[in-house]
Coordinates of C-alpha atoms in Angstrom, one line a residue:
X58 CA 28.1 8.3 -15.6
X59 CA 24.7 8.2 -13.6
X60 CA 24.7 11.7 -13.1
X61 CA 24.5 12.2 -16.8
X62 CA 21.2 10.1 -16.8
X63 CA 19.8 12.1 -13.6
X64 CA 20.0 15.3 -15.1
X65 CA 18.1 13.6 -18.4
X66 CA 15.3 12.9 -16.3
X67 CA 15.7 16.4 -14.4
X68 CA 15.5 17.7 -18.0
X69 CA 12.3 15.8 -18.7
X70 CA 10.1 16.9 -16.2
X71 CA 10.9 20.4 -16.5
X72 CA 9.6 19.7 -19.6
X73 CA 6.5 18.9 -18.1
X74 CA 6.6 21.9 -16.2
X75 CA 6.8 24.1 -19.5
X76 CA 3.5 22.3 -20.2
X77 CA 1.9 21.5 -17.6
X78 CA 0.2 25.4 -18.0
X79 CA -1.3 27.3 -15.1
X80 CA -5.1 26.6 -16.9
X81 CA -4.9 23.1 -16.8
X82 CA -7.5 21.0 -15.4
X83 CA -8.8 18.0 -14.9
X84 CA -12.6 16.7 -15.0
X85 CA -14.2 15.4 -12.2
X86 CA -14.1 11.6 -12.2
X87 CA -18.3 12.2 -11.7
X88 CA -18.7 13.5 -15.2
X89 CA -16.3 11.1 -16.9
X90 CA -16.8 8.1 -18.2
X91 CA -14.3 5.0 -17.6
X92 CA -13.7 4.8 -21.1
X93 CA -11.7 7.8 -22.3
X94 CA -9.2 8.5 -24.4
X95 CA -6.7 11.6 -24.3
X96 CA -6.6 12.4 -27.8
X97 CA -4.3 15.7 -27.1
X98 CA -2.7 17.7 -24.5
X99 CA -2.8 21.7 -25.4
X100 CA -2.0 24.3 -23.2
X101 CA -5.2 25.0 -21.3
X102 CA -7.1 21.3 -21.1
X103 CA -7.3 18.0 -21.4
X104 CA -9.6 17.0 -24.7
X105 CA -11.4 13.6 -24.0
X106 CA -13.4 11.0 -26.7
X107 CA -15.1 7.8 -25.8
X108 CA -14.0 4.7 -27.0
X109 CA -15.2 1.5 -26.7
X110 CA -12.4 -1.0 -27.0
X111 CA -10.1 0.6 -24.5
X112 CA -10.9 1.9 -20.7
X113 CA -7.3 2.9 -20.4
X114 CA -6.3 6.7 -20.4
X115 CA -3.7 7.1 -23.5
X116 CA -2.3 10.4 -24.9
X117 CA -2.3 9.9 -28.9
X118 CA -0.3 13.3 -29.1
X119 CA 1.8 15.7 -27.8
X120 CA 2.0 19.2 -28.2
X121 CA 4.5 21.9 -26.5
X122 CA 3.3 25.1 -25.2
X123 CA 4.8 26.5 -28.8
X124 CA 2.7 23.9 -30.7
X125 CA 5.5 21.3 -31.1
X126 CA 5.6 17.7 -30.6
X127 CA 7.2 16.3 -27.6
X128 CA 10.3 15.2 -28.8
X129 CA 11.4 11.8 -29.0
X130 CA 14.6 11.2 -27.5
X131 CA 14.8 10.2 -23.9
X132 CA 17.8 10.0 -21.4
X133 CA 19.9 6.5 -21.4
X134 CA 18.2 5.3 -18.0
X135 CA 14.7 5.7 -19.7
X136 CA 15.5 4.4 -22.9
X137 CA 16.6 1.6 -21.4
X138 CA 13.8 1.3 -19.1
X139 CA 11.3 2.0 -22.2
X140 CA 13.0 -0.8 -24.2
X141 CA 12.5 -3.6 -21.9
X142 CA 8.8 -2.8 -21.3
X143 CA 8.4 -2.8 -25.1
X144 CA 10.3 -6.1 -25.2
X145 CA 8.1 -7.7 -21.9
X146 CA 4.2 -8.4 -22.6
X147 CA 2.6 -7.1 -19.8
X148 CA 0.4 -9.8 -18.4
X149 CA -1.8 -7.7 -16.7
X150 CA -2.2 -4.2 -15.6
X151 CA -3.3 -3.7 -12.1
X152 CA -3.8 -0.1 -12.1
X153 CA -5.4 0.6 -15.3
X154 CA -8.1 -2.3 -15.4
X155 CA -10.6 -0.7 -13.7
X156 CA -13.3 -3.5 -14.0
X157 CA -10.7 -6.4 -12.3
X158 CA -9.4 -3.9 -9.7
X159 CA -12.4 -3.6 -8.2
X160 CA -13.5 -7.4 -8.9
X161 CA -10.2 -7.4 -6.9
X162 CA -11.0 -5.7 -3.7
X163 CA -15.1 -6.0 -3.6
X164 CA -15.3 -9.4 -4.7
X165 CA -15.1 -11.8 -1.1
X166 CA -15.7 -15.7 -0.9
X167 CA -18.7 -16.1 1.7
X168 CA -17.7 -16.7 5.7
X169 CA -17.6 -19.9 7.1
X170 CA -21.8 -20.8 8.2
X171 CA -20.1 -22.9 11.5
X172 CA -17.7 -19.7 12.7
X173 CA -17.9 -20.1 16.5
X174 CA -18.4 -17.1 19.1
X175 CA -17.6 -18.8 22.3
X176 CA -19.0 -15.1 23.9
X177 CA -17.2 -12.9 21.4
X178 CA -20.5 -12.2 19.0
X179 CA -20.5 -8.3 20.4
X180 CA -17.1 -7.9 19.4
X181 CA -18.0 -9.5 16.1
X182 CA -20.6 -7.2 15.7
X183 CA -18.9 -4.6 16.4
X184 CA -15.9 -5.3 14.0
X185 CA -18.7 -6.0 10.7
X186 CA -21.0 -3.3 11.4
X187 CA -17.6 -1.1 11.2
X188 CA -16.0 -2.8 8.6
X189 CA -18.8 -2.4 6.2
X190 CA -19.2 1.6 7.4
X191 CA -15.6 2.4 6.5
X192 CA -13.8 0.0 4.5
X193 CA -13.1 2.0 0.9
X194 CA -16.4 2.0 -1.5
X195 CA -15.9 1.5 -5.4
X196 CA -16.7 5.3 -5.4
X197 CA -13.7 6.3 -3.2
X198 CA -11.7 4.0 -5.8
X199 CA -12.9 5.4 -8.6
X200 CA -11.6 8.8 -7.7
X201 CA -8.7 7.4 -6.8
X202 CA -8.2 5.5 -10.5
X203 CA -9.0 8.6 -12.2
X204 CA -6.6 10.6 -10.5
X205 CA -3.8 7.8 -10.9
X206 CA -4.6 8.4 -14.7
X207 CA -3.9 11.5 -15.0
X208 CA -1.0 11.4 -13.0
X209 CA 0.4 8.6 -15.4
X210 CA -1.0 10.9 -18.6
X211 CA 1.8 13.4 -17.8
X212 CA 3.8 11.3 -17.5
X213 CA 3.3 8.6 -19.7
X214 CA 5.9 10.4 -22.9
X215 CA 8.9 9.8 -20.6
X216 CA 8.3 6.0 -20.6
X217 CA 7.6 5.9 -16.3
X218 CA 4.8 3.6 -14.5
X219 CA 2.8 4.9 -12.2
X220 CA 1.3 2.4 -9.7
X221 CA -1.2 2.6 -6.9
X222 CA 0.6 1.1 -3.9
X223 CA -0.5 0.6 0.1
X224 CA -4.5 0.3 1.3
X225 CA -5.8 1.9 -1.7
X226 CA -5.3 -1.2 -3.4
X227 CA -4.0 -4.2 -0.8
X228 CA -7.8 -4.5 0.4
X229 CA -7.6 -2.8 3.8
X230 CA -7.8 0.6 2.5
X231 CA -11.2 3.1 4.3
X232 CA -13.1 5.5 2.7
X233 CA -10.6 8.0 4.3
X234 CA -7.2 6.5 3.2
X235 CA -4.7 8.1 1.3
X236 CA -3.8 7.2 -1.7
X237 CA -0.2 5.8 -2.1
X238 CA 1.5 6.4 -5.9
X239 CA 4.8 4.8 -7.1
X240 CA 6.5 6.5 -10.3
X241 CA 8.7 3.7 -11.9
X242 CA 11.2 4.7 -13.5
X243 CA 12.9 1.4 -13.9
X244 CA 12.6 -1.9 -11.7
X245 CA 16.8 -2.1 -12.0
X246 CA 17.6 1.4 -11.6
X247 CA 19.3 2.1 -8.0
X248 CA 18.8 5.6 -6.7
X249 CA 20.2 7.2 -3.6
X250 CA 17.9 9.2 -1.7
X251 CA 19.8 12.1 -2.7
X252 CA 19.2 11.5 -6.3
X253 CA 15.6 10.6 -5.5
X254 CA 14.9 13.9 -3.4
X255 CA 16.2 16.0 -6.8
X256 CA 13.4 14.2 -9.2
X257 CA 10.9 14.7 -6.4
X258 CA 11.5 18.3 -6.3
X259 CA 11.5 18.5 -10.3
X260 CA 8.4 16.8 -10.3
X261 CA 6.9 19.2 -7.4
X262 CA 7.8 22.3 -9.4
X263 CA 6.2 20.7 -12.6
X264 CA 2.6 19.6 -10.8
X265 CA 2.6 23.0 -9.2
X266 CA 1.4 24.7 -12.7
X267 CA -1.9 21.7 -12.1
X268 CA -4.7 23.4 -11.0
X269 CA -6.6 20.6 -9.2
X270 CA -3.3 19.7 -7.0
X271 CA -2.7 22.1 -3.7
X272 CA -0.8 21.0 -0.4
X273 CA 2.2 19.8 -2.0
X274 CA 5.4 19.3 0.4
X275 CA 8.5 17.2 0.1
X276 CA 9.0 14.6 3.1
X277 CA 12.7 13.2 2.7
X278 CA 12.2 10.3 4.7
X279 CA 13.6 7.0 4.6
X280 CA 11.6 6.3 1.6
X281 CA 11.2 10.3 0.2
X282 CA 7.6 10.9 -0.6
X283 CA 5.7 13.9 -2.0
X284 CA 2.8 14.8 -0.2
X285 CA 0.0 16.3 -2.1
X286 CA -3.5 17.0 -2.1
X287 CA -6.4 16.1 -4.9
X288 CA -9.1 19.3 -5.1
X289 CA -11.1 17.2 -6.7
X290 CA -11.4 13.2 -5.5
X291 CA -10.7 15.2 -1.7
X292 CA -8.5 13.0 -0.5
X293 CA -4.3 13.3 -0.1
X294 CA -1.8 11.9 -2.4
X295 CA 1.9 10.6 -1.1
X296 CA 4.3 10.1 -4.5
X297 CA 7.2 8.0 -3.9
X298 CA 10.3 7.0 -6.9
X299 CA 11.3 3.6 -7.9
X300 CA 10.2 1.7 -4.8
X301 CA 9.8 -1.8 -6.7
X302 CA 9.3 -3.1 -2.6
X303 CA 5.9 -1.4 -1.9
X304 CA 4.3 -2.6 -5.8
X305 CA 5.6 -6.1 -4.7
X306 CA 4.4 -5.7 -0.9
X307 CA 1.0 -4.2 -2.2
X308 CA 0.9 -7.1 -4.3
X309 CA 1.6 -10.1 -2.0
X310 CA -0.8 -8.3 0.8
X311 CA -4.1 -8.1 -1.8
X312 CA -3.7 -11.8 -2.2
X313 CA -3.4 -12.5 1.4
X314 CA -6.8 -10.2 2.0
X315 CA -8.8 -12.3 -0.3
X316 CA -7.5 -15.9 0.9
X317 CA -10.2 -15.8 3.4
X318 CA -13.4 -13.5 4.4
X319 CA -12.0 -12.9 8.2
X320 CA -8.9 -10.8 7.3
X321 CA -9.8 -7.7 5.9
X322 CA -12.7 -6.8 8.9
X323 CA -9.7 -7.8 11.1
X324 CA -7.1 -5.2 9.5
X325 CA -9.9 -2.5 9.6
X326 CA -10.5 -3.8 13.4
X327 CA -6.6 -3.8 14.5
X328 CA -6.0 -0.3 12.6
X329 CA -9.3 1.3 14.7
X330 CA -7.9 0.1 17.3
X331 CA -4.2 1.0 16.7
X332 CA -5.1 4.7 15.4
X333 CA -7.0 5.2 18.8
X334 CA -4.5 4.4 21.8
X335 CA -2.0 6.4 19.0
X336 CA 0.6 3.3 18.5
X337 CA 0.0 3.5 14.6
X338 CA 2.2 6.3 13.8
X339 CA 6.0 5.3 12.5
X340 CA 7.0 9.2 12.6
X341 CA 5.9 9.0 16.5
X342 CA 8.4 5.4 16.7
X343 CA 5.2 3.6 16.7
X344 CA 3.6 1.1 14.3
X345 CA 2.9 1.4 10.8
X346 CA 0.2 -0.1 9.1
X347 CA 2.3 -2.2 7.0
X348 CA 4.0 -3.7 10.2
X349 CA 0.3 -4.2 11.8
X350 CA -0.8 -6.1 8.8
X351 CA 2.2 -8.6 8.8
X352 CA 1.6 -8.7 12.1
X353 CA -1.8 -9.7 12.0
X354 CA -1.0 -12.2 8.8
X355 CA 1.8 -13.7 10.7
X356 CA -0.8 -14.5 13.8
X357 CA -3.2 -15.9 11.1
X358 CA -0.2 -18.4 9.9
X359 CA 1.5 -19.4 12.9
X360 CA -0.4 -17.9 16.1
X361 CA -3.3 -20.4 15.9
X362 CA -3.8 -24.1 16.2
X363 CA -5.6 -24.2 13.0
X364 CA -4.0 -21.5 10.7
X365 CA -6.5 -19.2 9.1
X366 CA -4.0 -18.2 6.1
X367 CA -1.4 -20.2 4.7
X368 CA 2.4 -19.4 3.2
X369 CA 2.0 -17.8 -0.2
X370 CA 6.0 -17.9 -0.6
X371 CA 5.8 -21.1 0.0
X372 CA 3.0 -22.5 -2.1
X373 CA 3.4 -19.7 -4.9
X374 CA 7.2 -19.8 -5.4
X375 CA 8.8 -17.9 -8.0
X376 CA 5.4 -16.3 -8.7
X377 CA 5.8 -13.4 -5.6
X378 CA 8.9 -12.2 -7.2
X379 CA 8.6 -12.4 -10.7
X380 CA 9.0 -8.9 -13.0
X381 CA 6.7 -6.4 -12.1
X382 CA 5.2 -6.2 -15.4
X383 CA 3.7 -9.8 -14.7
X384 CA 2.1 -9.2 -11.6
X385 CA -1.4 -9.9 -11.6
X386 CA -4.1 -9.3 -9.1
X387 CA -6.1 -11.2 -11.0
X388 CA -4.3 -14.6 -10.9
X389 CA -6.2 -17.5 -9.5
X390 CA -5.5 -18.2 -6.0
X391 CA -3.8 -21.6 -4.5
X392 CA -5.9 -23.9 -3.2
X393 CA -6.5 -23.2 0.8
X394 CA -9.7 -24.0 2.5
X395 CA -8.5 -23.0 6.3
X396 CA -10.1 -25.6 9.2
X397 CA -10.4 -22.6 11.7
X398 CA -13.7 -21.5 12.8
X399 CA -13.3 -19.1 15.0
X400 CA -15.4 -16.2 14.7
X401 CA -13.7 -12.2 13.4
X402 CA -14.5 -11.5 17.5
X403 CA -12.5 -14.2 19.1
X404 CA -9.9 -14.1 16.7
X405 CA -9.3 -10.4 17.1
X406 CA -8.8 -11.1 21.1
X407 CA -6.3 -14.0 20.1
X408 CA -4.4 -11.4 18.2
X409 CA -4.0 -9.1 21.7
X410 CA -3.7 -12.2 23.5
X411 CA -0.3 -13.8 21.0
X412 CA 0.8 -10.2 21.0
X413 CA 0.5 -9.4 24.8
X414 CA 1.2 -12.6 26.3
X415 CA 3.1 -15.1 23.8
X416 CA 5.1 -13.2 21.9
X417 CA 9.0 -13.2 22.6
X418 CA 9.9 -10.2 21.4
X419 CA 13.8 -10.2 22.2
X420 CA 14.1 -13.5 21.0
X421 CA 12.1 -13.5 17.6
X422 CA 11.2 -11.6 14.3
X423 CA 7.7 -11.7 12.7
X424 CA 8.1 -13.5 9.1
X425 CA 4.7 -13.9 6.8
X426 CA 7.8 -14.8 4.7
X427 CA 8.2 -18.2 6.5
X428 CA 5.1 -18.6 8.5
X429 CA 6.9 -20.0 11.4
X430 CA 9.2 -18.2 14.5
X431 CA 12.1 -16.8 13.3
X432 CA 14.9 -15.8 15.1
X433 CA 15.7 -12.5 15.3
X434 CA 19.5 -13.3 14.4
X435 CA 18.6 -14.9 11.9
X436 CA 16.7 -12.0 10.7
X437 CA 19.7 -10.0 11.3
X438 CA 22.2 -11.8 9.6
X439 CA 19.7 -12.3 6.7
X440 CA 19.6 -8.1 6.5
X441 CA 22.8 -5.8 8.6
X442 CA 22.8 -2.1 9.0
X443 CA 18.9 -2.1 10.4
X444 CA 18.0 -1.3 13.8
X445 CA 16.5 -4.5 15.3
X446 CA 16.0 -3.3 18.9
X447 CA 12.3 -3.4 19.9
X448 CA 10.2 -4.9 17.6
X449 CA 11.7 -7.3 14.6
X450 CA 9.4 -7.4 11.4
X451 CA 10.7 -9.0 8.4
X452 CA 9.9 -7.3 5.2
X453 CA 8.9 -10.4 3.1
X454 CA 10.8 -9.7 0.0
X455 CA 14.0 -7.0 0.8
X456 CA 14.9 -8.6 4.4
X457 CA 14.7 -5.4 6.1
X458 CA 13.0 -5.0 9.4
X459 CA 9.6 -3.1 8.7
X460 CA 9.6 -1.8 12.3
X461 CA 12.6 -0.2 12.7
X462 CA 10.7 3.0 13.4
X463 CA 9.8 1.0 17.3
X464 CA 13.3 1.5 18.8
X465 CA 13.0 3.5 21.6
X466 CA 12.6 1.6 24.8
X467 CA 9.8 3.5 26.6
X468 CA 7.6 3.7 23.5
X469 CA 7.5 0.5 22.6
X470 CA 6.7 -0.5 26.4
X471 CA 3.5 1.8 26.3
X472 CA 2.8 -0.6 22.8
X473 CA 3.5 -3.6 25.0
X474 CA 0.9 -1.8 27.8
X475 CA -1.9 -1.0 24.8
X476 CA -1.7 -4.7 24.2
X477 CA -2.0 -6.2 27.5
X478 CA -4.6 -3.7 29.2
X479 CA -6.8 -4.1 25.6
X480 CA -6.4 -8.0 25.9
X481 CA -7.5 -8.1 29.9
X482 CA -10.7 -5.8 29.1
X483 CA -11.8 -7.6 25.9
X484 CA -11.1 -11.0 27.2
X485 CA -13.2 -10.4 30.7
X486 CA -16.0 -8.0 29.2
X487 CA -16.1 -9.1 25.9
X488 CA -17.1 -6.0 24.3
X489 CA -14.8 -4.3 21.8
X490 CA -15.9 -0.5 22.7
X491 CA -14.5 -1.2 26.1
X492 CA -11.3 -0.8 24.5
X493 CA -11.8 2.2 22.5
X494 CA -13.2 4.2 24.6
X495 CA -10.5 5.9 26.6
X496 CA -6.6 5.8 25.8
X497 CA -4.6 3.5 28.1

């Protein structure tokens, strides 16, 4: 019966294709205003108006190659989908609110005046002067927006979302991060990766005929993805299908980034540091940056005599798992003043220091989830069927272990090296370039 709905959405996007003509093009973000309107879609270009009420990107018509409308019915699957968004009020829209997006990710509470260095100030130093040289401008964003836009313009008449997922919009993204897209199709739709693969080549064939996308390639990984590049923001573009996880992940890790001033220079710290000795790399069995930010949020809860970030499952229940329609960026933040004041510098050589020296890692699992130790069979009886070998990670809201990438033995002891040798040279010379400047 499924298969009947998958070829109803294979049908759809070769729809797109037949439109999606080998003229069209899309203006630069540079010479477009935020607030546009998409008043038709013709074989050749997109035709824009300015509008004052509305910053959101909306196609008021359709019209086929042969100067038809698009027509109306939809396959059961997005019908359904299409219905229930219709019936839900969406509380807020993350990606298409421009102006609370960025309020979002630019928008920091001040650091604590009494941080302490205890002889860490040049590793502070270091991490803020890099932080505020790479960490992702509103300019890199905007290109980023606009391109999501137009994405979700062609796709918008077959009822799908189209979200901006990962560092792009968590607040840990640089000025040279990718930008992370998931299409929606419908929160309660189960795909196989099979099934997923098919619409991802569908939807390759149809963005082919767009003349600002080049590069594109199909990675069936765990989580398929379609990798592809934008001419004209210049950056890369990985599309994945119904992955309600990384919307909710993306979600849960924004609100952690803004609970205190400390984390996000941290994040951009750990990743530098990560990308150099080459242990941030899950298609090398290495760490991906979604493991080394829970592990960094996990230190910040339960690594530290005076937590730096609290439990949002614990103090926002029900509200991290709620339908994705009412997720909202925007929503005030619980109440949390941390008592820490240690400075980003001796913080950052606590996190070597819990990971190098403290951490058991055949005994327990990393949970943000919890904030506290877990055992790692607990973890695996709360999720089967992973591997759970080297390095346990517990995805906060599916149970699976985000690290299942680290299982063979003599990678994950080089890790273990990284971390130790990096701890021992920051915590005796006290100068973060010491550990960047040659791979251990």
């Amino acid at each position: 019966m499924f298969f009947v709905d998958r070829v109803g959405i294979k049908s759809n996007l070769r729809l797109l294709e037949s439109q999606s003509q080998s003229s069209l093009t899309r203006p630069s973000p540079s010479s477009v205003n935020d607030d546009v309107v998409v008043t038709k879609v013709v074989p050749g270009k997109f035709k824009r108006k300015n509008v004052e009420q509305d910053d959101d990107v909306i196609i008021m018509n359709t019209v086929t190659p042969n100067g038809g409308t698009m027509p109306s019915n939809l396959p059961p699957t997005m019908e359904k989908g299409m219905a229930r968004r219709k019936d839900k009020k969406r509380k807020f829209d993350f990606n298409n609110d421009n102006a609370v997006a960025k309020k979002c990710l630019f928008s920091m509470p001040p650091s604590p005046s009494d941080a302490t260095e205890n002889g860490f100030d040049k590793v502070s130093s270091y991490i803020n002067q890099y932080y505020t040289e790479h960490n992702q401008t509103e300019e890199v964003l905007e290109k980023k927006l606009s391109f999501r836009n137009t994405i979700f313009d062609l796709l918008r008449p077959f009822g799908h979302d189209v979200y901006i997922v990962g560092s792009s919009i968590n607040g840990f993204g640089t000025r040279k991060s990718d930008l992370d897209l998931c299409l929606m199709i419908d929160e309660d739709l189960k795909l196989s990766k099979s099934e997923v693969l098919i619409l991802l080549k569908n939807l390759e064939q149809a963005l082919r005929k767009c003349k600002f996308i080049s590069k594109m390639k199909l990675i069936p990984a765990k989580v398929p993805i379609l990798k592809l590049y934008d001419r004209i923001g210049g950056f890369e573009c990985d599309l994945n299908i119904n992955n309600p996880a990384g919307i909710r992940n993306s979600h849960l890790l924004n609100l952690y980034s803004r609970m205190d001033p400390r984390v996000r220079p941290l994040m951009l710290a750990v990743k530098h540091w990560a990308r150099f000795h080459d242990i941030n790399d899950a298609f090398k069995r290495t760490i991906s940056s979604y493991s080394l930010a829970l592990m960094l949020i996990f230190f910040l809860q339960a690594g530290l005599e005076h937590p730096v970030l609290p439990c949002l499952h614990k103090m926002l229940p029900g509200e991290l798992t709620k339908p994705l329609s009412q997720l909202s960026p925007n929503e005030n933040l619980p109440e949390w003043k941390s008592t820490n004041t240690m400075s980003i510098g001796e913080l950052f050589a606590s996190f070597l220091q819990f990971y190098a020296r403290s951490f058991r890692y055949r005994e327990w699992c990393v949970s943000v989830r919890t904030a506290q130790l877990l055992l790692k069979s607990q973890a695996i009886a709360r999720r089967r069927g992973d591997s759970w070998n080297c390095l346990a990670i517990e995805e906060p809201f599916d149970g699976s272990n985000t690290a299942r990438s680290v299982f063979d033995e003599d990678v994950f002891e080089r890790i273990l090296r990284v971390f130790r040798r990096s701890f021992d040279i920051i915590q005796r010379k006290r100068c973060f370039e010491d550990i960047v400047s040659h791979p251990f």
